[in-house]
Amino acid sequence: MDVDADKLNAFMGKMIGDVGAAMNASLMLLGDKLGLYKALAARGPMTSAELAQATGTAERYVREWLSAQAASGYVDYDAASGRFSMGPEQALALADEDSPVFLGAVGSLVQATFLDEPKITDAFRSGKGVGWNRRSECLFCGTARFFRTGYKHHLVQEWLPALDGVLDKLKQGAKVADVGCGHGVSTRLMAEAFPKSRFWGFDYHDGSIDAARKMAQDAGLSDRVRFDVHSAKSYPANGYDLVCFFDCLHDMGDPVGAMKHVHETMAADGTCMLVEPFANDRLEDNFNPVGRVYYAASTMVCTPASLDQEVGLALGAQAGEARLREVARQGGLMRFRRATETPFNLILEARI
Ligand SMILES: C[S@@+](CC[C@H](N)C(=O)[O-])C[C@H]1O[C@@H](n2cnc3c(N)ncnc32)[C@H](O)[C@@H]1O
């Protein structure tokens, strides 16, 4: 075999970087769980003993964790004082739940892929699906926290205004369905912003609906938000002005059936908003860091979820606009356009 030494070195450099990131994913999870990032960001610079004291954890473990974090570039280390700290950029990504770039929930998502890996390995052999109801608990909370970052900073400010005529309807009082709502993060954000509107969140996973109900109650939104267990093809018709699918249409086995149901349940001049992972239409145009994350999530979560349901279309998380347009068209939603986008999301508007 003719091996190019430079290519091999470059590839090994990349692989060691990836192995380091993979090994550190569990450290990210426990730093989030134990409040280590938050304490360091709020009270640093700190020694390992000071951080352990502040978080009620054992110094020897914290010292090793901090060393790995500093080697990862997730925290800074000052050799002269022996203290660790986080700069504003590191804190925004890892310690501040409300920041526009918070990634602190990623550890829970990675955890879910490993906990559920035996089921997915079996599914590779059998070709069968693995439904959302068979997944580990950390997937549900991890998903809600991971997506909240984008929804909190874009949904009310940019995505809804990008839809034709929807903002005025919401301000005046509209009927909104949030299909595949999970823990209802998007539902709550819209309900907080538009008190005259009424919101119905639907999901086929009862555990998620229970959690969504409780959080809406705690947020004092019960007067305008209701959550019910329903699939995307069974929720009741209500002349909705807006039907939303946040990062879930591609998880469904029968997205065309879901679009047909939108057609039947929405007002004639209503709008369907599809928030989908950003993707280009051609595989080779998604070979970038975002595509890499989404194809992996799609393999471990979205594709098995879809294959578990009837039809099992398995669009995948990188379906892209052209395929989604075709799904909407087959469901009878003929007017279709890209309303806006972020590096992580396509915001698509579909109308009858
Ligand atoms: C990736 S999660 C997104 C959850 C939520 N929309 C969010 O953005 O945080 C996908 C959701 O779709 C739901 N789902 C999948 N297939 C469904 C179906 N056929 N009908 C209703 N909900 C479904 C799952 O239970 C899960 O809550």
mmCIF file of C-alpha atoms and ligand atoms in Angstrom:
data_model
loop_
_atom_site.group_PDB
_atom_site.id
_atom_site.type_symbol
_atom_site.label_atom_id
_atom_site.label_comp_id
_atom_site.label_asym_id
_atom_site.label_seq_id
_atom_site.Cartn_x
_atom_site.Cartn_y
_atom_site.Cartn_z
ATOM 1 C CA MET A 1 0.000 0.000 0.000
ATOM 2 C CA ASP A 2 1.293 3.415 -0.955
ATOM 3 C CA VAL A 3 0.848 5.568 2.149
ATOM 4 C CA ASP A 4 1.332 9.324 1.965
ATOM 5 C CA ALA A 5 3.048 10.178 5.288
ATOM 6 C CA ASP A 6 1.858 13.794 5.279
ATOM 7 C CA LYS A 7 -1.752 12.753 4.649
ATOM 8 C CA LEU A 8 -1.472 10.135 7.393
ATOM 9 C CA ASN A 9 -0.077 12.676 9.863
ATOM 10 C CA ALA A 10 -2.802 15.169 9.043
ATOM 11 C CA PHE A 11 -5.477 12.484 9.393
ATOM 12 C CA MET A 12 -4.080 11.257 12.730
ATOM 13 C CA GLY A 13 -4.013 14.853 13.967
ATOM 14 C CA LYS A 14 -7.678 15.199 13.103
ATOM 15 C CA MET A 15 -8.533 11.833 14.674
ATOM 16 C CA ILE A 16 -6.738 12.614 17.943
ATOM 17 C CA GLY A 17 -8.658 15.891 18.126
ATOM 18 C CA ASP A 18 -11.899 13.986 17.594
ATOM 19 C CA VAL A 19 -10.984 11.313 20.162
ATOM 20 C CA GLY A 20 -10.256 14.098 22.658
ATOM 21 C CA ALA A 21 -13.643 15.687 21.989
ATOM 22 C CA ALA A 22 -15.414 12.321 22.287
ATOM 23 C CA MET A 23 -13.633 11.454 25.552
ATOM 24 C CA ASN A 24 -14.449 14.879 26.956
ATOM 25 C CA ALA A 25 -18.173 14.688 26.171
ATOM 26 C CA SER A 26 -18.894 12.892 29.460
ATOM 27 C CA LEU A 27 -16.823 15.511 31.315
ATOM 28 C CA MET A 28 -18.972 18.189 29.699
ATOM 29 C CA LEU A 29 -22.067 16.368 30.929
ATOM 30 C CA LEU A 30 -20.909 16.170 34.526
ATOM 31 C CA GLY A 31 -19.558 19.734 34.500
ATOM 32 C CA ASP A 32 -23.067 20.802 33.528
ATOM 33 C CA LYS A 33 -24.754 18.470 36.045
ATOM 34 C CA LEU A 34 -22.555 19.454 38.990
ATOM 35 C CA GLY A 35 -22.647 23.169 38.220
ATOM 36 C CA LEU A 36 -18.861 23.305 37.742
ATOM 37 C CA TYR A 37 -18.994 25.560 34.659
ATOM 38 C CA LYS A 38 -21.550 27.876 36.209
ATOM 39 C CA ALA A 39 -19.605 28.234 39.476
ATOM 40 C CA LEU A 40 -16.289 28.826 37.689
ATOM 41 C CA ALA A 41 -17.809 31.366 35.308
ATOM 42 C CA ALA A 42 -19.491 33.228 38.155
ATOM 43 C CA ARG A 43 -16.701 33.097 40.752
ATOM 44 C CA GLY A 44 -13.415 32.370 38.965
ATOM 45 C CA PRO A 45 -10.452 32.547 38.790
ATOM 46 C CA MET A 46 -10.346 29.604 41.212
ATOM 47 C CA THR A 47 -8.071 26.816 42.293
ATOM 48 C CA SER A 48 -9.422 23.282 42.128
ATOM 49 C CA ALA A 49 -9.911 23.396 45.904
ATOM 50 C CA GLU A 50 -11.938 26.611 45.671
ATOM 51 C CA LEU A 51 -14.144 25.220 42.894
ATOM 52 C CA ALA A 52 -14.659 21.962 44.792
ATOM 53 C CA GLN A 53 -15.580 23.926 47.935
ATOM 54 C CA ALA A 54 -18.023 26.126 45.995
ATOM 55 C CA THR A 55 -19.794 23.161 44.380
ATOM 56 C CA GLY A 56 -19.694 20.612 47.216
ATOM 57 C CA THR A 57 -17.508 18.245 45.208
ATOM 58 C CA ALA A 58 -14.258 16.355 45.865
ATOM 59 C CA GLU A 59 -11.090 18.329 45.090
ATOM 60 C CA ARG A 60 -9.094 15.483 43.545
ATOM 61 C CA TYR A 61 -11.803 14.813 40.951
ATOM 62 C CA VAL A 62 -12.292 18.496 40.271
ATOM 63 C CA ARG A 63 -8.545 18.986 39.742
ATOM 64 C CA GLU A 64 -8.472 16.249 37.111
ATOM 65 C CA TRP A 65 -11.650 17.588 35.462
ATOM 66 C CA LEU A 66 -10.189 21.107 35.335
ATOM 67 C CA SER A 67 -6.966 19.793 33.804
ATOM 68 C CA ALA A 68 -8.960 18.088 31.033
ATOM 69 C CA GLN A 69 -11.038 21.245 30.531
ATOM 70 C CA ALA A 70 -7.934 23.403 30.227
ATOM 71 C CA ALA A 71 -6.367 20.909 27.795
ATOM 72 C CA SER A 72 -9.599 21.154 25.765
ATOM 73 C CA GLY A 73 -9.492 24.951 25.748
ATOM 74 C CA TYR A 74 -12.857 25.054 27.526
ATOM 75 C CA VAL A 75 -11.321 26.900 30.513
ATOM 76 C CA ASP A 76 -8.110 28.925 30.921
ATOM 77 C CA TYR A 77 -5.265 28.137 33.307
ATOM 78 C CA ASP A 78 -2.855 30.604 34.910
ATOM 79 C CA ALA A 79 0.256 28.620 35.844
ATOM 80 C CA ALA A 80 1.628 31.390 38.101
ATOM 81 C CA SER A 81 -1.399 31.402 40.444
ATOM 82 C CA GLY A 82 -2.560 27.823 39.818
ATOM 83 C CA ARG A 83 -6.050 29.207 39.149
ATOM 84 C CA PHE A 84 -8.562 28.319 36.442
ATOM 85 C CA SER A 85 -11.036 30.721 34.875
ATOM 86 C CA MET A 86 -13.498 31.098 32.016
ATOM 87 C CA GLY A 87 -13.489 33.968 29.558
ATOM 88 C CA PRO A 88 -16.787 35.461 28.391
ATOM 89 C CA GLU A 89 -16.842 33.360 25.216
ATOM 90 C CA GLN A 90 -16.321 30.076 27.095
ATOM 91 C CA ALA A 91 -18.926 31.119 29.693
ATOM 92 C CA LEU A 92 -21.515 31.986 27.034
ATOM 93 C CA ALA A 93 -21.150 28.553 25.435
ATOM 94 C CA LEU A 94 -20.953 26.442 28.596
ATOM 95 C CA ALA A 95 -22.329 28.296 31.620
ATOM 96 C CA ASP A 96 -25.074 30.679 30.548
ATOM 97 C CA GLU A 97 -28.401 28.913 29.818
ATOM 98 C CA ASP A 98 -29.856 32.093 28.353
ATOM 99 C CA SER A 99 -27.011 32.974 25.998
ATOM 100 C CA PRO A 100 -27.550 32.731 22.226
ATOM 101 C CA VAL A 101 -24.718 30.177 21.924
ATOM 102 C CA PHE A 102 -25.363 27.916 24.935
ATOM 103 C CA LEU A 103 -24.207 24.345 24.226
ATOM 104 C CA GLY A 104 -24.223 23.020 27.777
ATOM 105 C CA ALA A 105 -26.975 20.479 27.050
ATOM 106 C CA VAL A 106 -24.924 18.621 24.448
ATOM 107 C CA GLY A 107 -23.557 16.210 27.052
ATOM 108 C CA SER A 108 -27.078 14.875 27.722
ATOM 109 C CA LEU A 109 -27.650 14.298 24.003
ATOM 110 C CA VAL A 110 -24.359 12.452 23.616
ATOM 111 C CA GLN A 111 -25.222 10.414 26.720
ATOM 112 C CA ALA A 112 -28.537 9.390 25.140
ATOM 113 C CA THR A 113 -26.812 8.143 21.989
ATOM 114 C CA PHE A 114 -24.511 5.920 24.052
ATOM 115 C CA LEU A 115 -27.204 4.648 26.440
ATOM 116 C CA ASP A 116 -29.445 3.719 23.512
ATOM 117 C CA GLU A 117 -26.667 2.421 21.258
ATOM 118 C CA PRO A 118 -27.483 -1.288 21.839
ATOM 119 C CA LYS A 119 -31.042 -0.686 20.581
ATOM 120 C CA ILE A 120 -29.774 1.174 17.530
ATOM 121 C CA THR A 121 -27.206 -1.531 16.809
ATOM 122 C CA ASP A 122 -30.015 -4.119 16.879
ATOM 123 C CA ALA A 123 -32.064 -1.850 14.622
ATOM 124 C CA PHE A 124 -29.213 -1.692 12.087
ATOM 125 C CA ARG A 125 -29.470 -5.488 11.857
ATOM 126 C CA SER A 126 -33.256 -5.798 11.824
ATOM 127 C CA GLY A 127 -34.082 -2.646 9.858
ATOM 128 C CA LYS A 128 -36.772 -1.886 12.444
ATOM 129 C CA GLY A 129 -37.173 1.475 14.161
ATOM 130 C CA VAL A 130 -36.648 2.725 17.708
ATOM 131 C CA GLY A 131 -39.475 5.026 18.774
ATOM 132 C CA TRP A 132 -39.193 8.160 20.860
ATOM 133 C CA ASN A 133 -41.017 6.262 23.672
ATOM 134 C CA ARG A 134 -38.145 3.736 23.909
ATOM 135 C CA ARG A 135 -35.397 6.306 24.355
ATOM 136 C CA SER A 136 -33.459 7.205 27.504
ATOM 137 C CA GLU A 137 -34.859 9.994 29.648
ATOM 138 C CA CYS A 138 -31.839 12.264 29.075
ATOM 139 C CA LEU A 139 -32.752 12.561 25.370
ATOM 140 C CA PHE A 140 -35.986 14.399 26.155
ATOM 141 C CA CYS A 141 -34.475 16.962 28.553
ATOM 142 C CA GLY A 142 -31.311 17.286 26.436
ATOM 143 C CA THR A 143 -33.356 17.995 23.305
ATOM 144 C CA ALA A 144 -35.488 20.606 25.067
ATOM 145 C CA ARG A 145 -32.477 22.438 26.510
ATOM 146 C CA PHE A 146 -30.401 22.157 23.325
ATOM 147 C CA PHE A 147 -33.107 23.602 21.057
ATOM 148 C CA ARG A 148 -34.199 26.248 23.578
ATOM 149 C CA THR A 149 -31.081 28.298 22.779
ATOM 150 C CA GLY A 150 -32.128 28.877 19.164
ATOM 151 C CA TYR A 151 -35.845 29.236 19.889
ATOM 152 C CA LYS A 152 -35.306 31.770 22.669
ATOM 153 C CA HIS A 153 -33.209 34.038 20.468
ATOM 154 C CA HIS A 154 -34.828 33.627 17.052
ATOM 155 C CA LEU A 155 -38.406 32.369 17.189
ATOM 156 C CA VAL A 156 -40.310 35.478 18.295
ATOM 157 C CA GLN A 157 -37.670 37.950 17.113
ATOM 158 C CA GLU A 158 -37.025 36.629 13.570
ATOM 159 C CA TRP A 159 -38.810 33.451 12.535
ATOM 160 C CA LEU A 160 -42.438 34.394 13.196
ATOM 161 C CA PRO A 161 -41.981 37.901 11.656
ATOM 162 C CA ALA A 162 -40.522 36.249 8.528
ATOM 163 C CA LEU A 163 -43.858 34.477 7.890
ATOM 164 C CA ASP A 164 -46.376 36.284 5.710
ATOM 165 C CA GLY A 165 -48.972 38.092 7.888
ATOM 166 C CA VAL A 166 -48.595 35.772 10.903
ATOM 167 C CA LEU A 167 -47.266 38.298 13.421
ATOM 168 C CA ASP A 168 -50.360 40.516 13.205
ATOM 169 C CA LYS A 169 -52.632 37.509 13.676
ATOM 170 C CA LEU A 170 -50.656 36.422 16.750
ATOM 171 C CA LYS A 171 -50.825 39.889 18.260
ATOM 172 C CA GLN A 172 -54.559 40.137 17.696
ATOM 173 C CA GLY A 173 -55.333 36.610 18.913
ATOM 174 C CA ALA A 174 -54.667 33.495 16.824
ATOM 175 C CA LYS A 175 -55.112 29.741 17.222
ATOM 176 C CA VAL A 176 -51.764 27.944 17.125
ATOM 177 C CA ALA A 177 -50.915 24.237 17.061
ATOM 178 C CA ASP A 178 -47.383 23.124 17.992
ATOM 179 C CA VAL A 179 -47.117 19.570 16.618
ATOM 180 C CA GLY A 180 -44.405 17.248 17.959
ATOM 181 C CA CYS A 181 -43.909 19.844 20.696
ATOM 182 C CA GLY A 182 -41.798 17.676 23.039
ATOM 183 C CA HIS A 183 -41.396 19.549 26.320
ATOM 184 C CA GLY A 184 -43.178 22.554 24.802
ATOM 185 C CA VAL A 185 -40.293 25.042 24.889
ATOM 186 C CA SER A 186 -41.437 26.662 21.632
ATOM 187 C CA THR A 187 -45.090 26.647 22.774
ATOM 188 C CA ARG A 188 -44.230 28.490 25.991
ATOM 189 C CA LEU A 189 -42.052 31.068 24.253
ATOM 190 C CA MET A 190 -44.844 31.908 21.796
ATOM 191 C CA ALA A 191 -47.482 31.949 24.547
ATOM 192 C CA GLU A 192 -45.394 34.359 26.628
ATOM 193 C CA ALA A 193 -45.004 36.718 23.667
ATOM 194 C CA PHE A 194 -48.612 36.652 22.428
ATOM 195 C CA PRO A 195 -51.027 36.638 25.384
ATOM 196 C CA LYS A 196 -54.130 37.103 23.218
ATOM 197 C CA SER A 197 -53.443 33.932 21.232
ATOM 198 C CA ARG A 198 -54.261 30.357 22.249
ATOM 199 C CA PHE A 199 -51.809 27.471 21.915
ATOM 200 C CA TRP A 200 -52.261 23.698 21.641
ATOM 201 C CA GLY A 201 -49.187 21.507 21.956
ATOM 202 C CA PHE A 202 -49.381 17.922 20.648
ATOM 203 C CA ASP A 203 -46.897 15.076 20.859
ATOM 204 C CA TYR A 204 -47.285 11.316 20.626
ATOM 205 C CA HIS A 205 -44.914 10.797 23.590
ATOM 206 C CA ASP A 206 -46.914 10.966 26.836
ATOM 207 C CA GLY A 207 -43.882 11.591 29.075
ATOM 208 C CA SER A 208 -43.018 14.725 27.083
ATOM 209 C CA ILE A 209 -46.602 15.978 27.279
ATOM 210 C CA ASP A 210 -46.630 15.460 31.077
ATOM 211 C CA ALA A 211 -43.427 17.504 31.364
ATOM 212 C CA ALA A 212 -44.763 20.195 29.012
ATOM 213 C CA ARG A 213 -47.979 20.531 31.042
ATOM 214 C CA LYS A 214 -46.096 20.934 34.294
ATOM 215 C CA MET A 215 -43.714 23.556 32.906
ATOM 216 C CA ALA A 216 -46.561 25.579 31.378
ATOM 217 C CA GLN A 217 -48.382 25.487 34.711
ATOM 218 C CA ASP A 218 -45.236 26.568 36.590
ATOM 219 C CA ALA A 219 -44.806 29.428 34.102
ATOM 220 C CA GLY A 220 -48.368 30.619 34.758
ATOM 221 C CA LEU A 221 -49.450 30.002 31.152
ATOM 222 C CA SER A 222 -52.332 27.576 31.749
ATOM 223 C CA ASP A 223 -54.875 30.204 30.656
ATOM 224 C CA ARG A 224 -53.593 30.110 27.069
ATOM 225 C CA VAL A 225 -51.678 26.836 26.609
ATOM 226 C CA ARG A 226 -52.944 23.261 26.527
ATOM 227 C CA PHE A 227 -50.974 20.081 25.893
ATOM 228 C CA ASP A 228 -52.442 16.767 24.731
ATOM 229 C CA VAL A 229 -51.095 13.419 23.616
ATOM 230 C CA HIS A 230 -51.801 13.145 19.898
ATOM 231 C CA SER A 231 -49.892 12.026 16.851
ATOM 232 C CA ALA A 232 -49.338 14.415 13.968
ATOM 233 C CA LYS A 233 -52.219 12.697 12.165
ATOM 234 C CA SER A 234 -54.750 12.565 15.022
ATOM 235 C CA TYR A 235 -54.967 15.960 16.749
ATOM 236 C CA PRO A 236 -58.376 17.640 16.453
ATOM 237 C CA ALA A 237 -59.250 20.151 13.747
ATOM 238 C CA ASN A 238 -59.575 23.702 15.031
ATOM 239 C CA GLY A 239 -59.170 26.119 12.136
ATOM 240 C CA TYR A 240 -55.617 26.896 13.274
ATOM 241 C CA ASP A 241 -54.072 30.113 11.988
ATOM 242 C CA LEU A 242 -50.618 28.678 12.501
ATOM 243 C CA VAL A 243 -49.431 25.072 12.701
ATOM 244 C CA CYS A 244 -45.782 24.658 13.729
ATOM 245 C CA PHE A 245 -43.419 21.704 13.485
ATOM 246 C CA PHE A 246 -40.214 22.385 15.410
ATOM 247 C CA ASP A 247 -37.461 19.984 14.474
ATOM 248 C CA CYS A 248 -39.825 17.025 14.272
ATOM 249 C CA LEU A 249 -41.308 16.594 10.775
ATOM 250 C CA HIS A 250 -38.300 14.540 9.669
ATOM 251 C CA ASP A 251 -38.687 12.359 12.818
ATOM 252 C CA MET A 252 -42.154 11.299 11.721
ATOM 253 C CA GLY A 253 -42.823 8.096 9.823
ATOM 254 C CA ASP A 254 -45.440 9.683 7.600
ATOM 255 C CA PRO A 255 -44.592 13.369 7.099
ATOM 256 C CA VAL A 256 -46.827 13.493 4.008
ATOM 257 C CA GLY A 257 -49.723 12.235 6.170
ATOM 258 C CA ALA A 258 -48.823 14.922 8.720
ATOM 259 C CA MET A 259 -49.001 17.606 6.018
ATOM 260 C CA LYS A 260 -52.373 16.239 4.816
ATOM 261 C CA HIS A 261 -53.600 16.520 8.409
ATOM 262 C CA VAL A 262 -52.409 20.143 8.529
ATOM 263 C CA HIS A 263 -54.441 20.749 5.371
ATOM 264 C CA GLU A 264 -57.528 19.333 7.109
ATOM 265 C CA THR A 265 -57.099 21.039 10.484
ATOM 266 C CA MET A 266 -55.794 24.504 9.536
ATOM 267 C CA ALA A 267 -57.793 27.569 8.475
ATOM 268 C CA ALA A 268 -57.884 28.037 4.691
ATOM 269 C CA ASP A 269 -55.632 31.089 4.995
ATOM 270 C CA GLY A 270 -53.500 29.526 7.724
ATOM 271 C CA THR A 271 -49.743 29.031 7.713
ATOM 272 C CA CYS A 272 -47.664 25.966 8.436
ATOM 273 C CA MET A 273 -44.183 26.722 9.764
ATOM 274 C CA LEU A 274 -41.571 24.004 9.417
ATOM 275 C CA VAL A 275 -38.439 24.505 11.480
ATOM 276 C CA GLU A 276 -35.968 21.923 10.264
ATOM 277 C CA PRO A 277 -32.227 21.409 10.720
ATOM 278 C CA PHE A 278 -30.262 23.486 8.210
ATOM 279 C CA ALA A 279 -29.266 21.350 5.238
ATOM 280 C CA ASN A 280 -28.418 21.731 1.602
ATOM 281 C CA ASP A 281 -30.169 19.425 -0.844
ATOM 282 C CA ARG A 282 -27.121 17.434 -1.922
ATOM 283 C CA LEU A 283 -25.226 15.131 0.439
ATOM 284 C CA GLU A 284 -21.874 16.470 -0.715
ATOM 285 C CA ASP A 285 -22.923 20.009 0.187
ATOM 286 C CA ASN A 286 -23.519 19.013 3.817
ATOM 287 C CA PHE A 287 -19.943 17.887 4.509
ATOM 288 C CA ASN A 288 -19.345 20.607 7.084
ATOM 289 C CA PRO A 289 -19.345 20.776 10.929
ATOM 290 C CA VAL A 290 -23.102 21.370 11.186
ATOM 291 C CA GLY A 291 -23.912 18.574 8.731
ATOM 292 C CA ARG A 292 -21.588 16.281 10.645
ATOM 293 C CA VAL A 293 -23.462 16.843 13.921
ATOM 294 C CA TYR A 294 -26.859 16.442 12.268
ATOM 295 C CA TYR A 295 -26.062 13.295 10.266
ATOM 296 C CA ALA A 296 -24.811 11.672 13.492
ATOM 297 C CA ALA A 297 -27.928 12.722 15.425
ATOM 298 C CA SER A 298 -30.033 11.549 12.511
ATOM 299 C CA THR A 299 -28.423 8.106 12.529
ATOM 300 C CA MET A 300 -28.863 7.643 16.287
ATOM 301 C CA VAL A 301 -32.192 9.431 16.889
ATOM 302 C CA CYS A 302 -34.232 10.753 13.950
ATOM 303 C CA THR A 303 -33.978 7.914 11.431
ATOM 304 C CA PRO A 304 -34.803 5.176 13.983
ATOM 305 C CA ALA A 305 -37.723 7.316 15.241
ATOM 306 C CA SER A 306 -39.209 7.583 11.761
ATOM 307 C CA LEU A 307 -38.611 3.919 10.882
ATOM 308 C CA ASP A 308 -40.606 2.965 13.996
ATOM 309 C CA GLN A 309 -43.774 4.590 12.630
ATOM 310 C CA GLU A 310 -46.161 3.754 9.792
ATOM 311 C CA VAL A 311 -44.806 4.447 6.295
ATOM 312 C CA GLY A 312 -41.308 4.933 7.789
ATOM 313 C CA LEU A 313 -40.244 7.490 5.195
ATOM 314 C CA ALA A 314 -37.102 8.312 7.211
ATOM 315 C CA LEU A 315 -36.378 11.708 5.705
ATOM 316 C CA GLY A 316 -33.377 12.106 8.006
ATOM 317 C CA ALA A 317 -32.313 15.300 9.750
ATOM 318 C CA GLN A 318 -30.583 16.566 6.593
ATOM 319 C CA ALA A 319 -33.598 16.283 4.305
ATOM 320 C CA GLY A 320 -33.047 19.728 2.761
ATOM 321 C CA GLU A 321 -35.518 22.189 1.311
ATOM 322 C CA ALA A 322 -36.317 20.404 -1.971
ATOM 323 C CA ARG A 323 -37.395 17.163 -0.281
ATOM 324 C CA LEU A 324 -39.402 19.049 2.358
ATOM 325 C CA ARG A 325 -41.112 21.096 -0.346
ATOM 326 C CA GLU A 326 -42.149 17.845 -2.060
ATOM 327 C CA VAL A 327 -43.520 16.438 1.215
ATOM 328 C CA ALA A 328 -45.602 19.602 1.739
ATOM 329 C CA ARG A 329 -46.790 19.519 -1.896
ATOM 330 C CA GLN A 330 -47.914 15.895 -1.594
ATOM 331 C CA GLY A 331 -49.845 16.916 1.529
ATOM 332 C CA GLY A 332 -51.661 19.635 -0.421
ATOM 333 C CA LEU A 333 -49.654 22.614 0.836
ATOM 334 C CA MET A 334 -48.728 24.037 -2.551
ATOM 335 C CA ARG A 335 -47.311 27.453 -1.651
ATOM 336 C CA PHE A 336 -43.877 26.918 -0.152
ATOM 337 C CA ARG A 337 -40.900 29.146 0.497
ATOM 338 C CA ARG A 338 -37.843 29.513 2.688
ATOM 339 C CA ALA A 339 -38.911 32.284 5.064
ATOM 340 C CA THR A 340 -35.510 32.612 6.721
ATOM 341 C CA GLU A 341 -32.606 30.569 8.023
ATOM 342 C CA THR A 342 -29.843 30.422 10.627
ATOM 343 C CA PRO A 343 -26.645 28.353 10.407
ATOM 344 C CA PHE A 344 -28.563 25.626 12.270
ATOM 345 C CA ASN A 345 -32.140 25.896 10.969
ATOM 346 C CA LEU A 346 -34.245 26.263 7.866
ATOM 347 C CA ILE A 347 -37.518 28.120 8.499
ATOM 348 C CA LEU A 348 -39.988 27.071 5.832
ATOM 349 C CA GLU A 349 -43.461 28.470 5.209
ATOM 350 C CA ALA A 350 -46.095 26.169 3.686
ATOM 351 C CA ARG A 351 -49.617 27.266 2.785
ATOM 352 C CA ILE A 352 -52.619 25.761 1.013
HETATM 353 C C1 LIG B 1 -36.404 16.250 18.140
HETATM 354 S S1 LIG B 1 -37.852 16.259 19.093
HETATM 355 C C2 LIG B 1 -38.361 17.959 18.990
HETATM 356 C C3 LIG B 1 -39.264 18.338 20.124
HETATM 357 C C4 LIG B 1 -39.713 19.803 20.138
HETATM 358 N N1 LIG B 1 -40.484 20.152 18.969
HETATM 359 C C5 LIG B 1 -38.518 20.735 20.262
HETATM 360 O O1 LIG B 1 -38.175 21.396 19.278
HETATM 361 O O2 LIG B 1 -37.914 20.801 21.360
HETATM 362 C C6 LIG B 1 -39.017 15.430 18.040
HETATM 363 C C7 LIG B 1 -40.393 15.283 18.675
HETATM 364 O O3 LIG B 1 -41.298 14.767 17.702
HETATM 365 C C8 LIG B 1 -42.198 13.907 18.380
HETATM 366 N N2 LIG B 1 -42.812 13.029 17.372
HETATM 367 C C9 LIG B 1 -42.191 12.141 16.566
HETATM 368 N N3 LIG B 1 -43.093 11.549 15.758
HETATM 369 C C10 LIG B 1 -44.304 12.076 16.057
HETATM 370 C C11 LIG B 1 -45.616 11.876 15.535
HETATM 371 N N4 LIG B 1 -45.846 11.031 14.540
HETATM 372 N N5 LIG B 1 -46.618 12.606 16.067
HETATM 373 C C12 LIG B 1 -46.379 13.499 17.068
HETATM 374 N N6 LIG B 1 -45.167 13.720 17.599
HETATM 375 C C13 LIG B 1 -44.135 13.016 17.095
HETATM 376 C C14 LIG B 1 -41.330 13.204 19.401
HETATM 377 O O4 LIG B 1 -42.060 12.602 20.434
HETATM 378 C C15 LIG B 1 -40.446 14.366 19.866
HETATM 379 O O5 LIG B 1 -41.011 15.024 20.959
#
